[in-house]
PDB file of C-alpha atoms in Angstrom:
ATOM      1  CA  MET J1367      61.657 -28.125   5.467  1.00  0.00           C
ATOM      2  CA  SER J1368      60.737 -26.783   8.835  1.00  0.00           C
ATOM      3  CA  THR J1369      58.652 -24.019   7.297  1.00  0.00           C
ATOM      4  CA  THR J1370      56.837 -26.475   5.084  1.00  0.00           C
ATOM      5  CA  SER J1371      56.173 -28.899   7.892  1.00  0.00           C
ATOM      6  CA  THR J1372      54.763 -26.238  10.170  1.00  0.00           C
ATOM      7  CA  GLY J1373      52.749 -24.557   7.402  1.00  0.00           C
ATOM      8  CA  ALA J1374      51.006 -27.724   6.166  1.00  0.00           C
ATOM      9  CA  PRO J1375      48.914 -28.286   9.315  1.00  0.00           C
ATOM     10  CA  LEU J1376      47.813 -24.648   9.139  1.00  0.00           C
ATOM     11  CA  ARG J1377      46.729 -25.003   5.505  1.00  0.00           C
ATOM     12  CA  THR J1378      44.735 -28.146   6.292  1.00  0.00           C
ATOM     13  CA  ALA J1379      43.222 -26.649   9.468  1.00  0.00           C
ATOM     14  CA  MET J1380      41.788 -23.495   7.883  1.00  0.00           C
ATOM     15  CA  PRO J1381      39.111 -25.213   5.736  1.00  0.00           C
ATOM     16  CA  SER J1382      38.073 -27.242   8.763  1.00  0.00           C
ATOM     17  CA  GLU J1383      37.672 -24.075  10.839  1.00  0.00           C
ATOM     18  CA  LEU J1384      35.666 -22.481   8.051  1.00  0.00           C
ATOM     19  CA  ARG J1385      33.414 -25.519   7.884  1.00  0.00           C
ATOM     20  CA  HIS J1386      32.843 -25.308  11.636  1.00  0.00           C
ATOM     21  CA  LYS J1387      32.021 -21.585  11.392  1.00  0.00           C
ATOM     22  CA  GLY J1388      29.603 -22.189   8.518  1.00  0.00           C
ATOM     23  CA  ALA J1389      27.879 -24.972  10.438  1.00  0.00           C
ATOM     24  CA  TYR J1390      27.650 -22.714  13.488  1.00  0.00           C
ATOM     25  CA  ARG J1391      26.057 -19.926  11.444  1.00  0.00           C
ATOM     26  CA  ARG J1392      23.546 -22.332   9.919  1.00  0.00           C
ATOM     27  CA  LEU J1393      22.734 -23.678  13.370  1.00  0.00           C
ATOM     28  CA  MET J1394      22.183 -20.170  14.760  1.00  0.00           C
ATOM     29  CA  ALA J1395      20.051 -19.281  11.728  1.00  0.00           C
ATOM     30  CA  ARG J1396      17.858 -22.336  12.348  1.00  0.00           C
ATOM     31  CA  ILE J1397      17.555 -21.404  16.019  1.00  0.00           C
ATOM     32  CA  GLY J1398      16.653 -17.820  15.067  1.00  0.00           C
ATOM     33  CA  TRP J1399      13.985 -18.968  12.626  1.00  0.00           C
ATOM     34  CA  GLY J1400      12.671 -21.349  15.262  1.00  0.00           C
ATOM     35  CA  PHE J1401      12.266 -18.549  17.811  1.00  0.00           C
ATOM     36  CA  SER J1402      10.775 -16.201  15.187  1.00  0.00           C
ATOM     37  CA  ALA J1403       8.345 -18.759  13.784  1.00  0.00           C
ATOM     38  CA  PRO J1404       5.525 -18.160  16.346  1.00  0.00           C
ATOM     39  CA  ALA J1405       5.611 -14.401  15.790  1.00  0.00           C
ATOM     40  CA  LEU J1406       5.731 -14.832  12.007  1.00  0.00           C
ATOM     41  CA  ILE J1407       2.770 -17.204  12.134  1.00  0.00           C
ATOM     42  CA  VAL J1408       0.760 -14.699  14.196  1.00  0.00           C
ATOM     43  CA  ILE J1409       1.670 -11.866  11.796  1.00  0.00           C
ATOM     44  CA  ALA J1410       0.650 -13.995   8.820  1.00  0.00           C
ATOM     45  CA  ALA J1411      -2.630 -14.932  10.522  1.00  0.00           C
ATOM     46  CA  VAL J1412      -3.677 -11.395  11.522  1.00  0.00           C
ATOM     47  CA  THR J1413      -2.151  -9.389   8.642  1.00  0.00           C
ATOM     48  CA  ILE J1414      -1.249 -11.308   5.512  1.00  0.00           C
ATOM     49  CA  PHE J1415      -4.221 -13.693   5.465  1.00  0.00           C
ATOM     50  CA  PRO J1416      -6.902 -10.953   5.829  1.00  0.00           C
ATOM     51  CA  VAL J1417      -5.263  -8.935   3.053  1.00  0.00           C
ATOM     52  CA  VAL J1418      -5.117 -11.915   0.693  1.00  0.00           C
ATOM     53  CA  PHE J1419      -8.674 -12.932   1.604  1.00  0.00           C
ATOM     54  CA  SER J1420      -9.911  -9.377   0.966  1.00  0.00           C
ATOM     55  CA  VAL J1421      -8.334  -9.403  -2.496  1.00  0.00           C
ATOM     56  CA  VAL J1422      -9.937 -12.775  -3.254  1.00  0.00           C
ATOM     57  CA  MET J1423     -13.309 -11.557  -1.969  1.00  0.00           C
ATOM     58  CA  SER J1424     -13.084  -8.389  -4.073  1.00  0.00           C
ATOM     59  CA  PHE J1425     -12.972 -10.555  -7.209  1.00  0.00           C
ATOM     60  CA  GLY J1426     -15.694 -12.942  -6.053  1.00  0.00           C
ATOM     61  CA  ASN J1427     -19.438 -13.327  -6.394  1.00  0.00           C
ATOM     62  CA  VAL J1428     -20.226 -13.223  -2.700  1.00  0.00           C
ATOM     63  CA  ASN J1429     -23.615 -14.519  -1.601  1.00  0.00           C
ATOM     64  CA  VAL J1430     -24.825 -13.745   1.908  1.00  0.00           C
ATOM     65  CA  LEU J1431     -26.402 -16.734   3.643  1.00  0.00           C
ATOM     66  CA  GLY J1432     -28.061 -17.255   7.000  1.00  0.00           C
ATOM     67  CA  SER J1433     -24.939 -18.992   8.295  1.00  0.00           C
ATOM     68  CA  GLY J1434     -22.462 -16.585   6.729  1.00  0.00           C
ATOM     69  CA  PHE J1435     -21.426 -16.087   3.111  1.00  0.00           C
ATOM     70  CA  GLN J1436     -19.953 -18.047   0.243  1.00  0.00           C
ATOM     71  CA  ILE J1437     -17.973 -17.146  -2.882  1.00  0.00           C
ATOM     72  CA  ASP J1438     -19.480 -18.492  -6.117  1.00  0.00           C
ATOM     73  CA  GLY J1439     -16.984 -17.849  -8.887  1.00  0.00           C
ATOM     74  CA  PHE J1440     -14.980 -14.767  -9.718  1.00  0.00           C
ATOM     75  CA  THR J1441     -15.893 -11.536 -11.464  1.00  0.00           C
ATOM     76  CA  LEU J1442     -14.684  -7.986 -12.117  1.00  0.00           C
ATOM     77  CA  SER J1443     -18.128  -6.489 -11.575  1.00  0.00           C
ATOM     78  CA  ASN J1444     -17.307  -5.492  -7.980  1.00  0.00           C
ATOM     79  CA  TYR J1445     -14.677  -3.046  -9.197  1.00  0.00           C
ATOM     80  CA  GLY J1446     -17.036  -1.826 -11.921  1.00  0.00           C
ATOM     81  CA  ILE J1447     -19.648  -1.058  -9.270  1.00  0.00           C
ATOM     82  CA  VAL J1448     -17.070   0.774  -7.158  1.00  0.00           C
ATOM     83  CA  PHE J1449     -15.462   2.868  -9.915  1.00  0.00           C
ATOM     84  CA  THR J1450     -18.797   3.991 -11.380  1.00  0.00           C
ATOM     85  CA  SER J1451     -20.316   4.867  -8.001  1.00  0.00           C
ATOM     86  CA  PRO J1452     -20.664   8.647  -7.426  1.00  0.00           C
ATOM     87  CA  LEU J1453     -20.338   8.030  -3.695  1.00  0.00           C
ATOM     88  CA  TRP J1454     -16.974   6.277  -4.153  1.00  0.00           C
ATOM     89  CA  GLN J1455     -15.765   9.102  -6.393  1.00  0.00           C
ATOM     90  CA  TYR J1456     -16.758  11.673  -3.782  1.00  0.00           C
ATOM     91  CA  ALA J1457     -15.196   9.612  -0.972  1.00  0.00           C
ATOM     92  CA  LEU J1458     -11.958   9.465  -2.964  1.00  0.00           C
ATOM     93  CA  LEU J1459     -11.904  13.241  -3.499  1.00  0.00           C
ATOM     94  CA  PHE J1460     -12.804  13.887   0.124  1.00  0.00           C
ATOM     95  CA  THR J1461     -10.114  11.520   1.440  1.00  0.00           C
ATOM     96  CA  VAL J1462      -7.423  13.000  -0.817  1.00  0.00           C
ATOM     97  CA  GLY J1463      -8.401  16.577   0.060  1.00  0.00           C
ATOM     98  CA  TYR J1464      -8.653  15.750   3.753  1.00  0.00           C
ATOM     99  CA  THR J1465      -5.208  14.125   3.677  1.00  0.00           C
ATOM    100  CA  VAL J1466      -3.551  17.006   1.811  1.00  0.00           C
ATOM    101  CA  VAL J1467      -5.006  19.762   4.017  1.00  0.00           C
ATOM    102  CA  THR J1468      -4.429  18.073   7.370  1.00  0.00           C
ATOM    103  CA  VAL J1469      -0.906  16.885   6.551  1.00  0.00           C
ATOM    104  CA  ILE J1470       0.183  20.330   5.319  1.00  0.00           C
ATOM    105  CA  VAL J1471      -1.270  22.157   8.332  1.00  0.00           C
ATOM    106  CA  GLU J1472       0.155  19.605  10.767  1.00  0.00           C
ATOM    107  CA  LEU J1473       3.575  19.782   9.109  1.00  0.00           C
ATOM    108  CA  VAL J1474       3.698  23.591   9.321  1.00  0.00           C
ATOM    109  CA  LEU J1475       2.445  23.751  12.915  1.00  0.00           C
ATOM    110  CA  GLY J1476       4.552  20.781  14.008  1.00  0.00           C
ATOM    111  CA  THR J1477       7.708  22.314  12.537  1.00  0.00           C
ATOM    112  CA  LEU J1478       7.038  25.651  14.252  1.00  0.00           C
ATOM    113  CA  ILE J1479       6.445  23.915  17.580  1.00  0.00           C
ATOM    114  CA  ALA J1480       9.610  21.852  17.137  1.00  0.00           C
ATOM    115  CA  LEU J1481      11.669  24.982  16.431  1.00  0.00           C
ATOM    116  CA  VAL J1482      10.361  26.555  19.644  1.00  0.00           C
ATOM    117  CA  LEU J1483      11.009  23.409  21.690  1.00  0.00           C
ATOM    118  CA  GLU J1484      14.526  23.114  20.283  1.00  0.00           C
ATOM    119  CA  LYS J1485      15.378  26.502  21.814  1.00  0.00           C
ATOM    120  CA  LEU J1486      14.024  25.600  25.246  1.00  0.00           C
ATOM    121  CA  GLY J1487      16.258  24.325  28.004  1.00  0.00           C
ATOM    122  CA  ALA J1488      15.047  22.462  31.056  1.00  0.00           C
ATOM    123  CA  ALA J1489      11.389  23.136  30.233  1.00  0.00           C
ATOM    124  CA  ARG J1490      11.601  21.098  27.021  1.00  0.00           C
ATOM    125  CA  GLY J1491      10.790  17.825  28.756  1.00  0.00           C
ATOM    126  CA  TRP J1492       7.664  19.222  30.403  1.00  0.00           C
ATOM    127  CA  MET J1493       6.466  20.770  27.156  1.00  0.00           C
ATOM    128  CA  MET J1494       7.022  17.517  25.277  1.00  0.00           C
ATOM    129  CA  ALA J1495       5.046  15.634  27.911  1.00  0.00           C
ATOM    130  CA  MET J1496       2.148  18.084  27.548  1.00  0.00           C
ATOM    131  CA  LEU J1497       2.297  17.812  23.771  1.00  0.00           C
ATOM    132  CA  LEU J1498       2.049  14.050  23.889  1.00  0.00           C
ATOM    133  CA  VAL J1499      -1.270  14.145  25.791  1.00  0.00           C
ATOM    134  CA  PRO J1500      -3.461  14.713  22.679  1.00  0.00           C
ATOM    135  CA  TRP J1501      -1.484  12.168  20.675  1.00  0.00           C
ATOM    136  CA  SER J1502      -1.675   9.554  23.434  1.00  0.00           C
ATOM    137  CA  LEU J1503      -5.474   9.665  23.515  1.00  0.00           C
ATOM    138  CA  ILE J1504      -7.245   6.900  21.625  1.00  0.00           C
ATOM    139  CA  THR J1505      -8.861   8.389  18.526  1.00  0.00           C
ATOM    140  CA  VAL J1506     -12.353   7.309  19.583  1.00  0.00           C
ATOM    141  CA  ILE J1507     -11.921   9.093  22.939  1.00  0.00           C
ATOM    142  CA  SER J1508     -10.517  12.171  21.216  1.00  0.00           C
ATOM    143  CA  ALA J1509     -13.427  12.180  18.760  1.00  0.00           C
ATOM    144  CA  THR J1510     -15.921  11.847  21.623  1.00  0.00           C
ATOM    145  CA  LEU J1511     -14.272  14.804  23.362  1.00  0.00           C
ATOM    146  CA  TRP J1512     -14.634  16.943  20.240  1.00  0.00           C
ATOM    147  CA  ASP J1513     -18.215  15.749  19.842  1.00  0.00           C
ATOM    148  CA  TYR J1514     -18.963  17.282  23.250  1.00  0.00           C
ATOM    149  CA  ILE J1515     -17.145  20.471  22.238  1.00  0.00           C
ATOM    150  CA  TYR J1516     -19.188  20.775  19.030  1.00  0.00           C
ATOM    151  CA  ASP J1517     -22.520  19.967  20.711  1.00  0.00           C
ATOM    152  CA  PRO J1518     -25.014  22.739  19.836  1.00  0.00           C
ATOM    153  CA  THR J1519     -26.640  22.677  23.286  1.00  0.00           C
ATOM    154  CA  TYR J1520     -23.860  22.579  25.897  1.00  0.00           C
ATOM    155  CA  GLY J1521     -20.636  22.496  23.884  1.00  0.00           C
ATOM    156  CA  ALA J1522     -17.753  24.898  24.441  1.00  0.00           C
ATOM    157  CA  ALA J1523     -17.782  25.905  20.771  1.00  0.00           C
ATOM    158  CA  ASP J1524     -21.428  26.999  21.053  1.00  0.00           C
ATOM    159  CA  ALA J1525     -20.588  29.136  24.092  1.00  0.00           C
ATOM    160  CA  ILE J1526     -17.707  30.785  22.208  1.00  0.00           C
ATOM    161  CA  PHE J1527     -19.891  31.554  19.178  1.00  0.00           C
ATOM    162  CA  GLN J1528     -22.573  33.057  21.409  1.00  0.00           C
ATOM    163  CA  ALA J1529     -19.975  35.177  23.241  1.00  0.00           C
ATOM    164  CA  LEU J1530     -18.765  36.506  19.880  1.00  0.00           C
ATOM    165  CA  GLY J1531     -22.314  37.272  18.796  1.00  0.00           C
ATOM    166  CA  LEU J1532     -22.324  34.655  16.047  1.00  0.00           C
ATOM    167  CA  GLY J1533     -25.397  32.800  17.250  1.00  0.00           C
ATOM    168  CA  SER J1534     -25.561  29.042  17.770  1.00  0.00           C
ATOM    169  CA  PRO J1535     -24.543  27.313  14.534  1.00  0.00           C
ATOM    170  CA  VAL J1536     -24.916  23.550  14.340  1.00  0.00           C
ATOM    171  CA  ILE J1537     -21.289  22.830  13.500  1.00  0.00           C
ATOM    172  CA  LEU J1538     -21.751  19.194  12.560  1.00  0.00           C
ATOM    173  CA  GLY J1539     -25.055  19.893  10.795  1.00  0.00           C
ATOM    174  CA  SER J1540     -23.784  21.353   7.518  1.00  0.00           C
ATOM    175  CA  PRO J1541     -21.273  19.767   5.111  1.00  0.00           C
ATOM    176  CA  VAL J1542     -18.638  22.523   5.045  1.00  0.00           C
ATOM    177  CA  SER J1543     -18.560  23.170   8.785  1.00  0.00           C
ATOM    178  CA  ALA J1544     -18.556  19.421   9.528  1.00  0.00           C
ATOM    179  CA  ILE J1545     -15.526  18.874   7.284  1.00  0.00           C
ATOM    180  CA  ILE J1546     -13.657  21.797   8.874  1.00  0.00           C
ATOM    181  CA  ALA J1547     -14.587  20.616  12.371  1.00  0.00           C
ATOM    182  CA  MET J1548     -13.278  17.123  11.633  1.00  0.00           C
ATOM    183  CA  MET J1549     -10.020  18.532  10.250  1.00  0.00           C
ATOM    184  CA  ILE J1550      -9.553  20.664  13.375  1.00  0.00           C
ATOM    185  CA  ALA J1551      -9.998  17.616  15.595  1.00  0.00           C
ATOM    186  CA  ASP J1552      -7.459  15.669  13.550  1.00  0.00           C
ATOM    187  CA  ILE J1553      -4.940  18.528  13.522  1.00  0.00           C
ATOM    188  CA  TRP J1554      -5.246  18.947  17.294  1.00  0.00           C
ATOM    189  CA  LYS J1555      -4.514  15.290  17.882  1.00  0.00           C
ATOM    190  CA  THR J1556      -1.707  14.588  15.413  1.00  0.00           C
ATOM    191  CA  THR J1557       0.270  17.848  15.261  1.00  0.00           C
ATOM    192  CA  PRO J1558       2.245  16.817  18.405  1.00  0.00           C
ATOM    193  CA  PHE J1559       3.280  13.620  16.608  1.00  0.00           C
ATOM    194  CA  VAL J1560       4.788  15.645  13.753  1.00  0.00           C
ATOM    195  CA  ALA J1561       6.395  18.061  16.222  1.00  0.00           C
ATOM    196  CA  ILE J1562       8.147  15.261  18.125  1.00  0.00           C
ATOM    197  CA  ILE J1563       9.523  13.726  14.927  1.00  0.00           C
ATOM    198  CA  VAL J1564      10.771  17.072  13.606  1.00  0.00           C
ATOM    199  CA  LEU J1565      12.259  17.901  17.014  1.00  0.00           C
ATOM    200  CA  ALA J1566      14.206  14.629  16.982  1.00  0.00           C
ATOM    201  CA  GLY J1567      15.609  15.614  13.599  1.00  0.00           C
ATOM    202  CA  LEU J1568      16.508  19.107  14.813  1.00  0.00           C
ATOM    203  CA  VAL J1569      18.411  17.790  17.817  1.00  0.00           C
ATOM    204  CA  MET J1570      20.473  15.491  15.575  1.00  0.00           C
ATOM    205  CA  LEU J1571      21.566  18.236  13.155  1.00  0.00           C
ATOM    206  CA  PRO J1572      25.297  19.128  13.232  1.00  0.00           C
ATOM    207  CA  LYS J1573      25.937  22.312  15.172  1.00  0.00           C
ATOM    208  CA  ASP J1574      29.032  23.341  13.235  1.00  0.00           C
ATOM    209  CA  VAL J1575      26.914  24.062  10.149  1.00  0.00           C
ATOM    210  CA  PHE J1576      24.838  26.617  12.053  1.00  0.00           C
ATOM    211  CA  GLU J1577      27.963  28.127  13.592  1.00  0.00           C
ATOM    212  CA  ALA J1578      29.420  28.577  10.122  1.00  0.00           C
ATOM    213  CA  ALA J1579      26.194  30.185   8.886  1.00  0.00           C
ATOM    214  CA  GLU J1580      26.212  32.561  11.867  1.00  0.00           C
ATOM    215  CA  MET J1581      29.831  33.520  11.196  1.00  0.00           C
ATOM    216  CA  ASP J1582      28.897  34.280   7.575  1.00  0.00           C
ATOM    217  CA  GLY J1583      26.280  36.731   8.834  1.00  0.00           C
ATOM    218  CA  SER J1584      23.239  34.697   7.788  1.00  0.00           C
ATOM    219  CA  SER J1585      19.986  35.781   9.412  1.00  0.00           C
ATOM    220  CA  GLY J1586      17.748  33.376  11.257  1.00  0.00           C
ATOM    221  CA  TRP J1587      15.238  33.264   8.397  1.00  0.00           C
ATOM    222  CA  LYS J1588      17.907  32.563   5.764  1.00  0.00           C
ATOM    223  CA  THR J1589      19.515  29.954   7.991  1.00  0.00           C
ATOM    224  CA  PHE J1590      16.214  28.153   8.326  1.00  0.00           C
ATOM    225  CA  TRP J1591      15.484  28.078   4.583  1.00  0.00           C
ATOM    226  CA  ARG J1592      19.022  27.402   3.355  1.00  0.00           C
ATOM    227  CA  VAL J1593      20.438  25.217   6.139  1.00  0.00           C
ATOM    228  CA  THR J1594      17.836  23.868   8.565  1.00  0.00           C
ATOM    229  CA  LEU J1595      15.087  22.918   6.120  1.00  0.00           C
ATOM    230  CA  PRO J1596      17.334  21.081   3.609  1.00  0.00           C
ATOM    231  CA  LEU J1597      18.962  19.103   6.426  1.00  0.00           C
ATOM    232  CA  LEU J1598      15.512  18.266   7.839  1.00  0.00           C
ATOM    233  CA  ARG J1599      14.162  16.842   4.574  1.00  0.00           C
ATOM    234  CA  PRO J1600      14.656  13.171   5.547  1.00  0.00           C
ATOM    235  CA  THR J1601      12.921  13.754   8.888  1.00  0.00           C
ATOM    236  CA  ILE J1602      10.091  15.721   7.290  1.00  0.00           C
ATOM    237  CA  ALA J1603       9.678  13.002   4.657  1.00  0.00           C
ATOM    238  CA  LEU J1604       9.329  10.400   7.406  1.00  0.00           C
ATOM    239  CA  ALA J1605       6.709  12.480   9.239  1.00  0.00           C
ATOM    240  CA  VAL J1606       4.754  13.131   6.040  1.00  0.00           C
ATOM    241  CA  LEU J1607       4.853   9.465   5.076  1.00  0.00           C
ATOM    242  CA  PHE J1608       3.451   8.373   8.443  1.00  0.00           C
ATOM    243  CA  ARG J1609       0.765  11.030   8.343  1.00  0.00           C
ATOM    244  CA  ILE J1610      -0.315  10.123   4.797  1.00  0.00           C
ATOM    245  CA  LEU J1611      -0.747   6.523   5.885  1.00  0.00           C
ATOM    246  CA  GLN J1612      -2.819   7.582   8.889  1.00  0.00           C
ATOM    247  CA  ALA J1613      -4.883  10.345   7.285  1.00  0.00           C
ATOM    248  CA  PHE J1614      -5.786   8.391   4.154  1.00  0.00           C
ATOM    249  CA  GLY J1615      -7.281   5.644   6.292  1.00  0.00           C
ATOM    250  CA  VAL J1616      -9.274   7.980   8.541  1.00  0.00           C
ATOM    251  CA  PHE J1617     -12.269   6.179  10.008  1.00  0.00           C
ATOM    252  CA  ASP J1618     -12.629   6.838  13.734  1.00  0.00           C
ATOM    253  CA  LEU J1619     -13.280  10.586  13.496  1.00  0.00           C
ATOM    254  CA  PRO J1620     -16.114  10.502  10.940  1.00  0.00           C
ATOM    255  CA  PHE J1621     -17.569   7.383  12.554  1.00  0.00           C
ATOM    256  CA  VAL J1622     -17.906   9.087  15.955  1.00  0.00           C
ATOM    257  CA  LEU J1623     -18.451  12.724  14.965  1.00  0.00           C
ATOM    258  CA  THR J1624     -20.724  12.564  11.924  1.00  0.00           C
ATOM    259  CA  GLY J1625     -21.330   8.948  10.914  1.00  0.00           C
ATOM    260  CA  GLY J1626     -20.240   9.992   7.420  1.00  0.00           C
ATOM    261  CA  GLY J1627     -22.821  12.795   7.200  1.00  0.00           C
ATOM    262  CA  PRO J1628     -24.357  15.203   6.823  1.00  0.00           C
ATOM    263  CA  GLN J1629     -25.372  14.167   3.293  1.00  0.00           C
ATOM    264  CA  ASN J1630     -22.336  11.851   3.079  1.00  0.00           C
ATOM    265  CA  SER J1631     -20.075  14.919   3.123  1.00  0.00           C
ATOM    266  CA  THR J1632     -17.561  13.362   5.549  1.00  0.00           C
ATOM    267  CA  THR J1633     -17.602   9.850   4.102  1.00  0.00           C
ATOM    268  CA  SER J1634     -14.005   8.722   3.709  1.00  0.00           C
ATOM    269  CA  LEU J1635     -12.932   5.648   1.748  1.00  0.00           C
ATOM    270  CA  ALA J1636     -12.534   3.669   4.965  1.00  0.00           C
ATOM    271  CA  MET J1637     -15.958   4.802   6.146  1.00  0.00           C
ATOM    272  CA  LEU J1638     -17.489   3.886   2.786  1.00  0.00           C
ATOM    273  CA  GLY J1639     -15.950   0.422   2.883  1.00  0.00           C
ATOM    274  CA  TYR J1640     -17.406  -0.132   6.341  1.00  0.00           C
ATOM    275  CA  GLN J1641     -20.862   1.021   5.280  1.00  0.00           C
ATOM    276  CA  VAL J1642     -20.932  -1.080   2.110  1.00  0.00           C
ATOM    277  CA  MET J1643     -19.635  -4.238   3.749  1.00  0.00           C
ATOM    278  CA  PHE J1644     -21.188  -4.242   7.214  1.00  0.00           C
ATOM    279  CA  THR J1645     -24.274  -2.037   6.800  1.00  0.00           C
ATOM    280  CA  ASP J1646     -25.363  -2.923   3.275  1.00  0.00           C
ATOM    281  CA  LEU J1647     -23.896  -6.472   3.539  1.00  0.00           C
ATOM    282  CA  LYS J1648     -22.337  -6.166   0.074  1.00  0.00           C
ATOM    283  CA  PHE J1649     -19.122  -8.018   0.815  1.00  0.00           C
ATOM    284  CA  GLY J1650     -17.763  -8.054  -2.727  1.00  0.00           C
ATOM    285  CA  PRO J1651     -17.992  -4.302  -3.418  1.00  0.00           C
ATOM    286  CA  GLY J1652     -16.944  -3.571   0.172  1.00  0.00           C
ATOM    287  CA  ALA J1653     -13.796  -5.635  -0.265  1.00  0.00           C
ATOM    288  CA  ALA J1654     -13.164  -3.860  -3.579  1.00  0.00           C
ATOM    289  CA  VAL J1655     -13.336  -0.499  -1.790  1.00  0.00           C
ATOM    290  CA  ALA J1656     -10.825  -1.722   0.799  1.00  0.00           C
ATOM    291  CA  VAL J1657      -8.449  -3.109  -1.829  1.00  0.00           C
ATOM    292  CA  THR J1658      -8.552   0.041  -3.962  1.00  0.00           C
ATOM    293  CA  THR J1659      -7.909   2.164  -0.874  1.00  0.00           C
ATOM    294  CA  ALA J1660      -4.867   0.084   0.077  1.00  0.00           C
ATOM    295  CA  ALA J1661      -3.591   0.198  -3.518  1.00  0.00           C
ATOM    296  CA  LEU J1662      -3.939   3.992  -3.643  1.00  0.00           C
ATOM    297  CA  VAL J1663      -2.024   4.333  -0.354  1.00  0.00           C
ATOM    298  CA  VAL J1664       0.819   2.134  -1.627  1.00  0.00           C
ATOM    299  CA  ILE J1665       1.007   3.977  -4.965  1.00  0.00           C
ATOM    300  CA  GLY J1666       0.946   7.377  -3.249  1.00  0.00           C
ATOM    301  CA  CYS J1667       3.717   6.417  -0.834  1.00  0.00           C
ATOM    302  CA  LEU J1668       5.880   4.996  -3.631  1.00  0.00           C
ATOM    303  CA  VAL J1669       5.454   8.164  -5.713  1.00  0.00           C
ATOM    304  CA  PHE J1670       6.259  10.341  -2.696  1.00  0.00           C
ATOM    305  CA  LEU J1671       9.408   8.346  -1.891  1.00  0.00           C
ATOM    306  CA  LYS J1672      10.563   8.464  -5.517  1.00  0.00           C
ATOM    307  CA  VAL J1673      10.125  12.239  -5.696  1.00  0.00           C
ATOM    308  CA  PHE J1674      11.880  12.652  -2.352  1.00  0.00           C
ATOM    309  CA  ARG J1675      14.827  10.504  -3.415  1.00  0.00           C
ATOM    310  CA  SER J1676      15.204  12.401  -6.682  1.00  0.00           C
ATOM    311  CA  GLN J1677      15.277  15.710  -4.792  1.00  0.00           C
ATOM    312  CA  VAL J1678      17.892  14.375  -2.389  1.00  0.00           C
ATOM    313  CA  SER J1679      20.006  13.148  -5.306  1.00  0.00           C
ATOM    314  CA  GLU J1680      19.786  16.570  -6.990  1.00  0.00           C
ATOM    315  CA  ASN J1681      20.833  18.322  -3.781  1.00  0.00           C
ATOM    316  CA  GLU J1682      23.762  15.958  -3.313  1.00  0.00           C
ATOM    317  CA  GLY J1683      24.778  16.552  -6.928  1.00  0.00           C
ATOM    318  CA  ASP J1684      24.713  20.297  -6.386  1.00  0.00           C
TER     319      ASP J1684
END
């Protein structure tokens, strides 16, 4: 009897406590949503709304008026104009090639720099601070700096070519040299970003694995390919993903250095969208260029992540 009498209040109290805890959680959730609401509204206003409006505009008959523009009905002709345009096709090839080349070079150089920094002791902090200087510069400022370097009259590159007996080539005046010059400027700026990410991954790797490889007599080269690189795959994937997002939307460098020239040779998709929308005032096709660019970035990132996950799963299965 005593056990029953003492146990009954406990059995009736537990649902009450659970109800109080559930009410408390709901109250805290409401408070959290209340505090987050202003930030969510701002994000929706500056991010989600422009994206949705761009998609709507890309399917619209946009007429430019003296007071602005208006959308009269919907059509697919904007995408037809974009897909059949030779300039869009070239901009797509250029952007893809630019992204592939710069990301690969930056990944190789960044990994090498990270391996060197990982071996440093007290000097690592100073070296990291120096590396972050190019990355910390605003892209427009960095592009302006390289514009001075490439200047055919007083640029440092012109002085180097003259010292080597190569004359005074106009670097930004021909398509091939302009593309290479723009890639060099991008690689100089963003390689430190890749190096810092890879270095963070190197520091977090377990040391016992390398000690075991050293005890087995593995050389430094074999250790890198068979131990370090496989363990760094998640970090490298993160760096590559960020760089693809940045490189595919390149705009600042061609805008400052070449304006998309010479002969449209450095016209990226972002640059083309700007020219069509704000120079030619063709808002419908310009929005279609922007939407297709965003769609290609999303598809490329999803494919990359799927391939990366499948490789990780195969390695774990092995």
